[in-house]
Amino acid sequence: MPGTPTVEETVERVVAETTTEREKAVGLHDYVREHVKFGFNKHFDATPPEYALACGYGHCNPKSRLLMALFRAAGMESYQHFVVIPKDILKGAIPASRYWMIPAELSHSYVDVKVDGRWCAIDSHIVDTPLLQGAQARLTREGRSLGYGVRSDSSNVWDGQSDAFSQFDERFMIEDHGRVEDVEAYFRDKRYRNTFLGLRFNTMFKLMGEGGVAPMNAHIDKIRQ
């Protein structure tokens, strides 16, 4: 997209005032968390990092792919790590008219990154703060522990030293597919879950286009505080 900053330009801007690797890592994490809102775009899981930066929307897999790319551009070792989780976390975040189409098991990814010699596993970059606050408020009112894209005990704060998750919880993990380097090959693999009647969501969302995806993002916007 014309005028879109590259991954390298984004890193240069975000880390300009930092001095340590930990500060760089946290700064990039926070940038992705707030500047790419949790939502969807026409590329779904196949979203290129710079498209996510340009459109400002992405769910777990595009945001993890973007953050991994930013970490690598900043000189840090990083990987996208795929797992399978139940779809329950998205109840309420997706309109009921479309929620039924989502498979019971979802392919979700978080980021493995080495900071100052220590490996951290994080997906705290996925849910932006206004959504986290609004979603947790709704869960409290409804007496639920899971939904609207978060858990009641989710955190989107990362200290650059430990694991932090806003969506993933090891208690709910169905399968661990490990670090994936070739995501396009993974999307063709039978382990990949994000499909409907055999059709990958990547294809469905591309056919929908941004206009078709917009109502889903409008629905999520209503949850934000």
Tab-separated table of N, CA and C in Angstrom, residues 63-188:
chain	number	residue	atom	x	y	z
A	63	LYS	N	-0.891	-10.591	13.837
A	63	LYS	CA	-0.165	-9.752	14.785
A	63	LYS	C	1.093	-10.465	15.286
A	64	SER	N	1.018	-11.777	15.438
A	64	SER	CA	2.211	-12.522	15.845
A	64	SER	C	3.239	-12.542	14.717
A	65	ARG	N	2.771	-12.707	13.497
A	65	ARG	CA	3.691	-12.682	12.349
A	65	ARG	C	4.371	-11.324	12.235
A	66	LEU	N	3.616	-10.260	12.454
A	66	LEU	CA	4.173	-8.909	12.399
A	66	LEU	C	5.198	-8.695	13.498
A	67	LEU	N	4.855	-9.058	14.728
A	67	LEU	CA	5.785	-8.819	15.827
A	67	LEU	C	7.059	-9.625	15.651
A	68	MET	N	6.928	-10.857	15.171
A	68	MET	CA	8.115	-11.651	14.891
A	68	MET	C	9.013	-10.950	13.872
A	69	ALA	N	8.415	-10.414	12.818
A	69	ALA	CA	9.186	-9.712	11.784
A	69	ALA	C	9.890	-8.479	12.359
A	70	LEU	N	9.206	-7.753	13.227
A	70	LEU	CA	9.804	-6.571	13.855
A	70	LEU	C	10.959	-6.969	14.768
A	71	PHE	N	10.768	-8.008	15.557
A	71	PHE	CA	11.845	-8.481	16.427
A	71	PHE	C	13.066	-8.874	15.603
A	72	ARG	N	12.833	-9.612	14.538
A	72	ARG	CA	13.957	-10.055	13.703
A	72	ARG	C	14.674	-8.867	13.070
A	73	ALA	N	13.902	-7.893	12.622
A	73	ALA	CA	14.512	-6.707	12.014
A	73	ALA	C	15.331	-5.927	13.038
A	74	ALA	N	14.964	-6.068	14.309
A	74	ALA	CA	15.700	-5.397	15.386
A	74	ALA	C	16.883	-6.234	15.871
A	75	GLY	N	17.091	-7.399	15.240
A	75	GLY	CA	18.243	-8.227	15.578
A	75	GLY	C	18.007	-9.279	16.635
A	76	MET	N	16.747	-9.541	16.961
A	76	MET	CA	16.428	-10.535	17.982
A	76	MET	C	15.972	-11.842	17.346
A	77	GLU	N	16.330	-12.948	17.945
A	77	GLU	CA	15.882	-14.252	17.459
A	77	GLU	C	14.419	-14.440	17.860
A	78	SER	N	13.580	-14.787	16.900
A	78	SER	CA	12.155	-14.864	17.172
A	78	SER	C	11.472	-15.832	16.216
A	79	TYR	N	10.382	-16.446	16.697
A	79	TYR	CA	9.636	-17.414	15.902
A	79	TYR	C	8.141	-17.285	16.166
A	80	GLN	N	7.342	-17.688	15.171
A	80	GLN	CA	5.899	-17.781	15.331
A	80	GLN	C	5.588	-19.218	15.750
A	81	HIS	N	4.886	-19.374	16.853
A	81	HIS	CA	4.642	-20.671	17.471
A	81	HIS	C	3.147	-20.976	17.425
A	82	PHE	N	2.771	-22.048	16.734
A	82	PHE	CA	1.356	-22.379	16.548
A	82	PHE	C	0.879	-23.450	17.525
A	83	VAL	N	-0.336	-23.239	18.009
A	83	VAL	CA	-1.020	-24.197	18.877
A	83	VAL	C	-2.473	-24.297	18.418
A	84	VAL	N	-3.191	-25.256	18.968
A	84	VAL	CA	-4.625	-25.389	18.705
A	84	VAL	C	-5.362	-25.155	20.015
A	85	ILE	N	-6.358	-24.271	19.973
A	85	ILE	CA	-7.135	-23.941	21.167
A	85	ILE	C	-8.632	-23.990	20.840
A	86	PRO	N	-9.511	-24.077	21.853
A	86	PRO	CA	-10.950	-24.056	21.604
A	86	PRO	C	-11.395	-22.678	21.121
A	87	LYS	N	-12.491	-22.642	20.381
A	87	LYS	CA	-12.964	-21.376	19.840
A	87	LYS	C	-13.696	-20.508	20.863
A	88	ASP	N	-13.932	-21.036	22.060
A	88	ASP	CA	-14.757	-20.345	23.050
A	88	ASP	C	-14.301	-18.934	23.365
A	89	ILE	N	-12.996	-18.685	23.245
A	89	ILE	CA	-12.475	-17.363	23.578
A	89	ILE	C	-13.043	-16.283	22.669
A	90	LEU	N	-13.516	-16.657	21.489
A	90	LEU	CA	-14.042	-15.672	20.537
A	90	LEU	C	-15.545	-15.457	20.658
A	91	LYS	N	-16.208	-16.180	21.549
A	91	LYS	CA	-17.645	-16.006	21.698
A	91	LYS	C	-17.955	-14.580	22.142
A	92	GLY	N	-18.760	-13.906	21.389
A	92	GLY	CA	-19.086	-12.513	21.681
A	92	GLY	C	-18.271	-11.537	20.863
A	93	ALA	N	-17.054	-11.946	20.506
A	93	ALA	CA	-16.217	-11.072	19.674
A	93	ALA	C	-16.597	-11.194	18.208
A	94	ILE	N	-17.199	-12.297	17.856
A	94	ILE	CA	-17.649	-12.554	16.497
A	94	ILE	C	-19.175	-12.533	16.488
A	95	PRO	N	-19.808	-11.831	15.554
A	95	PRO	CA	-21.276	-11.831	15.495
A	95	PRO	C	-21.820	-13.252	15.447
A	96	ALA	N	-22.940	-13.485	16.131
A	96	ALA	CA	-23.532	-14.819	16.191
A	96	ALA	C	-23.809	-15.378	14.800
A	97	SER	N	-24.105	-14.481	13.849
A	97	SER	CA	-24.418	-14.911	12.485
A	97	SER	C	-23.222	-15.551	11.792
A	98	ARG	N	-22.009	-15.333	12.353
A	98	ARG	CA	-20.797	-15.911	11.766
A	98	ARG	C	-20.067	-16.830	12.723
A	99	TYR	N	-20.357	-16.705	14.000
A	99	TYR	CA	-19.653	-17.509	14.999
A	99	TYR	C	-19.859	-19.004	14.757
A	100	TRP	N	-21.026	-19.385	14.309
A	100	TRP	CA	-21.324	-20.800	14.091
A	100	TRP	C	-20.438	-21.412	13.001
A	101	MET	N	-19.899	-20.570	12.132
A	101	MET	CA	-19.050	-21.062	11.042
A	101	MET	C	-17.631	-21.377	11.504
A	102	ILE	N	-17.264	-20.885	12.667
A	102	ILE	CA	-15.904	-21.083	13.164
A	102	ILE	C	-15.760	-22.509	13.685
A	103	PRO	N	-14.712	-23.233	13.297
A	103	PRO	CA	-14.530	-24.600	13.786
A	103	PRO	C	-14.326	-24.624	15.299
A	104	ALA	N	-14.654	-25.738	15.923
A	104	ALA	CA	-14.536	-25.863	17.378
A	104	ALA	C	-13.102	-25.685	17.855
A	105	GLU	N	-12.145	-26.019	16.987
A	105	GLU	CA	-10.731	-25.895	17.319
A	105	GLU	C	-10.067	-24.916	16.366
A	106	LEU	N	-9.295	-23.982	16.924
A	106	LEU	CA	-8.679	-22.922	16.132
A	106	LEU	C	-7.156	-23.014	16.140
A	107	SER	N	-6.553	-22.639	15.020
A	107	SER	CA	-5.103	-22.486	14.967
A	107	SER	C	-4.754	-21.085	15.459
A	108	HIS	N	-3.992	-21.042	16.517
A	108	HIS	CA	-3.614	-19.793	17.189
A	108	HIS	C	-2.099	-19.740	17.260
A	109	SER	N	-1.543	-18.537	17.205
A	109	SER	CA	-0.085	-18.450	17.349
A	109	SER	C	0.315	-17.368	18.334
A	110	TYR	N	1.430	-17.649	18.997
A	110	TYR	CA	2.078	-16.650	19.839
A	110	TYR	C	3.520	-16.508	19.356
A	111	VAL	N	4.293	-15.680	20.018
A	111	VAL	CA	5.657	-15.394	19.586
A	111	VAL	C	6.659	-15.893	20.616
A	112	ASP	N	7.651	-16.610	20.139
A	112	ASP	CA	8.816	-16.948	20.958
A	112	ASP	C	9.908	-15.943	20.610
A	113	VAL	N	10.475	-15.292	21.598
A	113	VAL	CA	11.525	-14.310	21.345
A	113	VAL	C	12.596	-14.415	22.430
A	114	LYS	N	13.844	-14.280	22.019
A	114	LYS	CA	14.955	-14.303	22.970
A	114	LYS	C	15.388	-12.872	23.256
A	115	VAL	N	15.294	-12.493	24.515
A	115	VAL	CA	15.660	-11.143	24.951
A	115	VAL	C	16.721	-11.250	26.049
A	116	ASP	N	17.868	-10.665	25.806
A	116	ASP	CA	18.966	-10.723	26.773
A	116	ASP	C	19.277	-12.162	27.186
A	117	GLY	N	19.228	-13.056	26.189
A	117	GLY	CA	19.590	-14.444	26.449
A	117	GLY	C	18.489	-15.304	27.036
A	118	ARG	N	17.313	-14.736	27.248
A	118	ARG	CA	16.203	-15.468	27.865
A	118	ARG	C	15.051	-15.601	26.870
A	119	TRP	N	14.525	-16.816	26.712
A	119	TRP	CA	13.380	-17.031	25.832
A	119	TRP	C	12.081	-16.668	26.541
A	120	CYS	N	11.241	-15.937	25.837
A	120	CYS	CA	9.917	-15.579	26.336
A	120	CYS	C	8.868	-16.034	25.327
A	121	ALA	N	7.723	-16.471	25.819
A	121	ALA	CA	6.583	-16.820	24.975
A	121	ALA	C	5.487	-15.804	25.260
A	122	ILE	N	5.011	-15.114	24.217
A	122	ILE	CA	4.062	-14.020	24.446
A	122	ILE	C	2.963	-13.971	23.383
A	123	ASP	N	1.749	-13.663	23.828
A	123	ASP	CA	0.710	-13.217	22.899
A	123	ASP	C	-0.022	-12.011	23.486
A	124	SER	N	0.650	-11.372	24.451
A	124	SER	CA	0.097	-10.183	25.110
A	124	SER	C	0.003	-8.993	24.171
A	125	HIS	N	0.578	-9.124	22.976
A	125	HIS	CA	0.505	-8.062	21.968
A	125	HIS	C	-0.782	-8.124	21.142
A	126	ILE	N	-1.564	-9.172	21.315
A	126	ILE	CA	-2.700	-9.396	20.409
A	126	ILE	C	-3.892	-8.501	20.720
A	127	VAL	N	-4.214	-8.335	21.980
A	127	VAL	CA	-5.429	-7.598	22.357
A	127	VAL	C	-5.072	-6.180	22.798
A	128	ASP	N	-5.559	-5.186	22.063
A	128	ASP	CA	-5.306	-3.789	22.417
A	128	ASP	C	-6.011	-3.445	23.729
A	129	THR	N	-5.504	-2.435	24.418
A	129	THR	CA	-5.984	-2.116	25.758
A	129	THR	C	-7.462	-1.743	25.814
A	130	PRO	N	-7.996	-0.904	24.929
A	130	PRO	CA	-9.436	-0.611	24.998
A	130	PRO	C	-10.306	-1.864	24.859
A	131	LEU	N	-9.894	-2.799	24.017
A	131	LEU	CA	-10.674	-4.030	23.867
A	131	LEU	C	-10.549	-4.896	25.118
A	132	LEU	N	-9.340	-5.021	25.653
A	132	LEU	CA	-9.155	-5.828	26.858
A	132	LEU	C	-10.029	-5.309	27.992
A	133	GLN	N	-10.034	-4.006	28.184
A	133	GLN	CA	-10.829	-3.420	29.271
A	133	GLN	C	-12.323	-3.628	29.052
A	134	GLY	N	-12.777	-3.390	27.831
A	134	GLY	CA	-14.200	-3.552	27.538
A	134	GLY	C	-14.630	-5.001	27.625
A	135	ALA	N	-13.803	-5.903	27.112
A	135	ALA	CA	-14.139	-7.329	27.121
A	135	ALA	C	-14.173	-7.876	28.545
A	136	GLN	N	-13.194	-7.514	29.359
A	136	GLN	CA	-13.181	-8.020	30.729
A	136	GLN	C	-14.337	-7.449	31.546
A	137	ALA	N	-14.735	-6.222	31.261
A	137	ALA	CA	-15.896	-5.647	31.953
A	137	ALA	C	-17.155	-6.445	31.621
A	138	ARG	N	-17.303	-6.825	30.372
A	138	ARG	CA	-18.469	-7.615	29.972
A	138	ARG	C	-18.438	-9.002	30.606
A	139	LEU	N	-17.272	-9.618	30.636
A	139	LEU	CA	-17.160	-10.932	31.256
A	139	LEU	C	-17.541	-10.876	32.738
A	140	THR	N	-17.105	-9.821	33.412
A	140	THR	CA	-17.440	-9.659	34.830
A	140	THR	C	-18.940	-9.537	35.015
A	141	ARG	N	-19.584	-8.706	34.195
A	141	ARG	CA	-21.038	-8.524	34.306
A	141	ARG	C	-21.792	-9.816	34.030
A	142	GLU	N	-21.273	-10.623	33.134
A	142	GLU	CA	-21.955	-11.849	32.716
A	142	GLU	C	-21.540	-13.074	33.522
A	143	GLY	N	-20.556	-12.896	34.420
A	143	GLY	CA	-20.098	-14.012	35.230
A	143	GLY	C	-19.395	-15.091	34.425
A	144	ARG	N	-18.720	-14.686	33.364
A	144	ARG	CA	-18.013	-15.618	32.489
A	144	ARG	C	-16.503	-15.445	32.661
A	145	SER	N	-15.767	-16.493	32.302
A	145	SER	CA	-14.309	-16.417	32.412
A	145	SER	C	-13.632	-16.340	31.058
A	146	LEU	N	-14.386	-16.492	29.977
A	146	LEU	CA	-13.788	-16.570	28.646
A	146	LEU	C	-14.756	-16.015	27.618
A	147	GLY	N	-14.245	-15.190	26.707
A	147	GLY	CA	-15.079	-14.658	25.635
A	147	GLY	C	-14.643	-13.263	25.226
A	148	TYR	N	-15.222	-12.771	24.151
A	148	TYR	CA	-14.906	-11.440	23.616
A	148	TYR	C	-13.429	-11.310	23.238
A	149	GLY	N	-12.772	-12.448	23.007
A	149	GLY	CA	-11.374	-12.427	22.596
A	149	GLY	C	-10.366	-12.488	23.724
A	150	VAL	N	-10.852	-12.592	24.982
A	150	VAL	CA	-9.939	-12.579	26.133
A	150	VAL	C	-10.382	-13.573	27.198
A	151	ARG	N	-9.548	-13.723	28.214
A	151	ARG	CA	-9.900	-14.418	29.445
A	151	ARG	C	-10.144	-13.380	30.527
A	152	SER	N	-10.847	-13.745	31.570
A	152	SER	CA	-11.088	-12.795	32.657
A	152	SER	C	-9.785	-12.410	33.352
A	153	ASP	N	-8.769	-13.280	33.272
A	153	ASP	CA	-7.479	-12.993	33.905
A	153	ASP	C	-6.394	-12.646	32.883
A	154	SER	N	-6.787	-12.276	31.670
A	154	SER	CA	-5.804	-11.919	30.642
A	154	SER	C	-5.012	-10.680	31.022
A	155	SER	N	-3.784	-10.622	30.530
A	155	SER	CA	-2.959	-9.422	30.663
A	155	SER	C	-2.340	-9.114	29.307
A	156	ASN	N	-2.289	-7.838	28.963
A	156	ASN	CA	-1.589	-7.463	27.727
A	156	ASN	C	-0.344	-6.643	28.027
A	157	VAL	N	0.168	-6.794	29.239
A	157	VAL	CA	1.398	-6.118	29.659
A	157	VAL	C	2.536	-7.134	29.652
A	158	TRP	N	3.651	-6.741	29.063
A	158	TRP	CA	4.830	-7.610	29.014
A	158	TRP	C	6.040	-6.856	29.531
A	159	ASP	N	6.824	-7.515	30.377
A	159	ASP	CA	7.994	-6.870	30.979
A	159	ASP	C	9.296	-7.135	30.234
A	160	GLY	N	9.230	-7.920	29.142
A	160	GLY	CA	10.434	-8.206	28.387
A	160	GLY	C	11.314	-9.270	28.998
A	161	GLN	N	10.835	-9.906	30.074
A	161	GLN	CA	11.641	-10.909	30.768
A	161	GLN	C	10.919	-12.231	30.988
A	162	SER	N	9.578	-12.223	30.883
A	162	SER	CA	8.814	-13.409	31.234
A	162	SER	C	7.747	-13.690	30.180
A	163	ASP	N	7.035	-14.790	30.325
A	163	ASP	CA	5.940	-15.117	29.429
A	163	ASP	C	4.730	-14.244	29.764
A	164	ALA	N	3.932	-13.930	28.758
A	164	ALA	CA	2.741	-13.110	28.987
A	164	ALA	C	1.707	-13.425	27.909
A	165	PHE	N	0.468	-13.675	28.342
A	165	PHE	CA	-0.572	-14.074	27.393
A	165	PHE	C	-1.882	-13.328	27.628
A	166	SER	N	-2.461	-12.839	26.529
A	166	SER	CA	-3.779	-12.228	26.599
A	166	SER	C	-4.861	-13.171	26.072
A	167	GLN	N	-4.464	-14.192	25.317
A	167	GLN	CA	-5.432	-15.160	24.790
A	167	GLN	C	-5.066	-16.595	25.148
A	168	PHE	N	-3.853	-17.007	24.844
A	168	PHE	CA	-3.453	-18.394	25.077
A	168	PHE	C	-3.386	-18.721	26.559
A	169	ASP	N	-3.779	-19.945	26.875
A	169	ASP	CA	-3.621	-20.489	28.221
A	169	ASP	C	-3.299	-21.965	28.047
A	170	GLU	N	-2.190	-22.398	28.599
A	170	GLU	CA	-1.743	-23.774	28.410
A	170	GLU	C	-2.789	-24.790	28.865
A	171	ARG	N	-3.647	-24.387	29.801
A	171	ARG	CA	-4.685	-25.302	30.296
A	171	ARG	C	-5.669	-25.682	29.200
A	172	PHE	N	-5.825	-24.793	28.209
A	172	PHE	CA	-6.814	-25.024	27.154
A	172	PHE	C	-6.188	-25.544	25.855
A	173	MET	N	-4.889	-25.753	25.855
A	173	MET	CA	-4.215	-26.165	24.622
A	173	MET	C	-4.609	-27.587	24.231
A	174	ILE	N	-5.003	-27.736	22.969
A	174	ILE	CA	-5.387	-29.044	22.433
A	174	ILE	C	-4.197	-29.725	21.769
A	175	GLU	N	-3.439	-28.971	20.983
A	175	GLU	CA	-2.232	-29.486	20.333
A	175	GLU	C	-1.185	-28.375	20.298
A	176	ASP	N	0.075	-28.786	20.334
A	176	ASP	CA	1.193	-27.848	20.198
A	176	ASP	C	1.927	-28.196	18.910
A	177	HIS	N	1.880	-27.286	17.930
A	177	HIS	CA	2.517	-27.537	16.638
A	177	HIS	C	3.914	-26.919	16.541
A	178	GLY	N	4.323	-26.234	17.576
A	178	GLY	CA	5.678	-25.717	17.630
A	178	GLY	C	5.923	-24.508	16.744
A	179	ARG	N	7.197	-24.200	16.575
A	179	ARG	CA	7.604	-23.049	15.778
A	179	ARG	C	7.439	-23.353	14.291
A	180	VAL	N	6.826	-22.407	13.584
A	180	VAL	CA	6.563	-22.588	12.157
A	180	VAL	C	7.295	-21.503	11.380
A	181	GLU	N	8.180	-21.903	10.508
A	181	GLU	CA	8.945	-20.953	9.701
A	181	GLU	C	8.236	-20.669	8.377
A	182	ASP	N	7.692	-21.703	7.751
A	182	ASP	CA	7.005	-21.557	6.464
A	182	ASP	C	5.498	-21.581	6.716
A	183	VAL	N	4.901	-20.406	6.915
A	183	VAL	CA	3.479	-20.368	7.263
A	183	VAL	C	2.592	-20.810	6.102
A	184	GLU	N	2.987	-20.521	4.877
A	184	GLU	CA	2.163	-20.925	3.736
A	184	GLU	C	2.074	-22.452	3.665
A	185	ALA	N	3.165	-23.130	3.919
A	185	ALA	CA	3.140	-24.587	3.957
A	185	ALA	C	2.273	-25.081	5.112
A	186	TYR	N	2.343	-24.406	6.234
A	186	TYR	CA	1.524	-24.776	7.399
A	186	TYR	C	0.040	-24.625	7.082
A	187	PHE	N	-0.329	-23.582	6.356
A	187	PHE	CA	-1.733	-23.378	6.023
A	187	PHE	C	-2.279	-24.504	5.140
A	188	ARG	N	-1.391	-25.168	4.410
A	188	ARG	CA	-1.811	-26.285	3.560
A	188	ARG	C	-1.769	-27.624	4.300
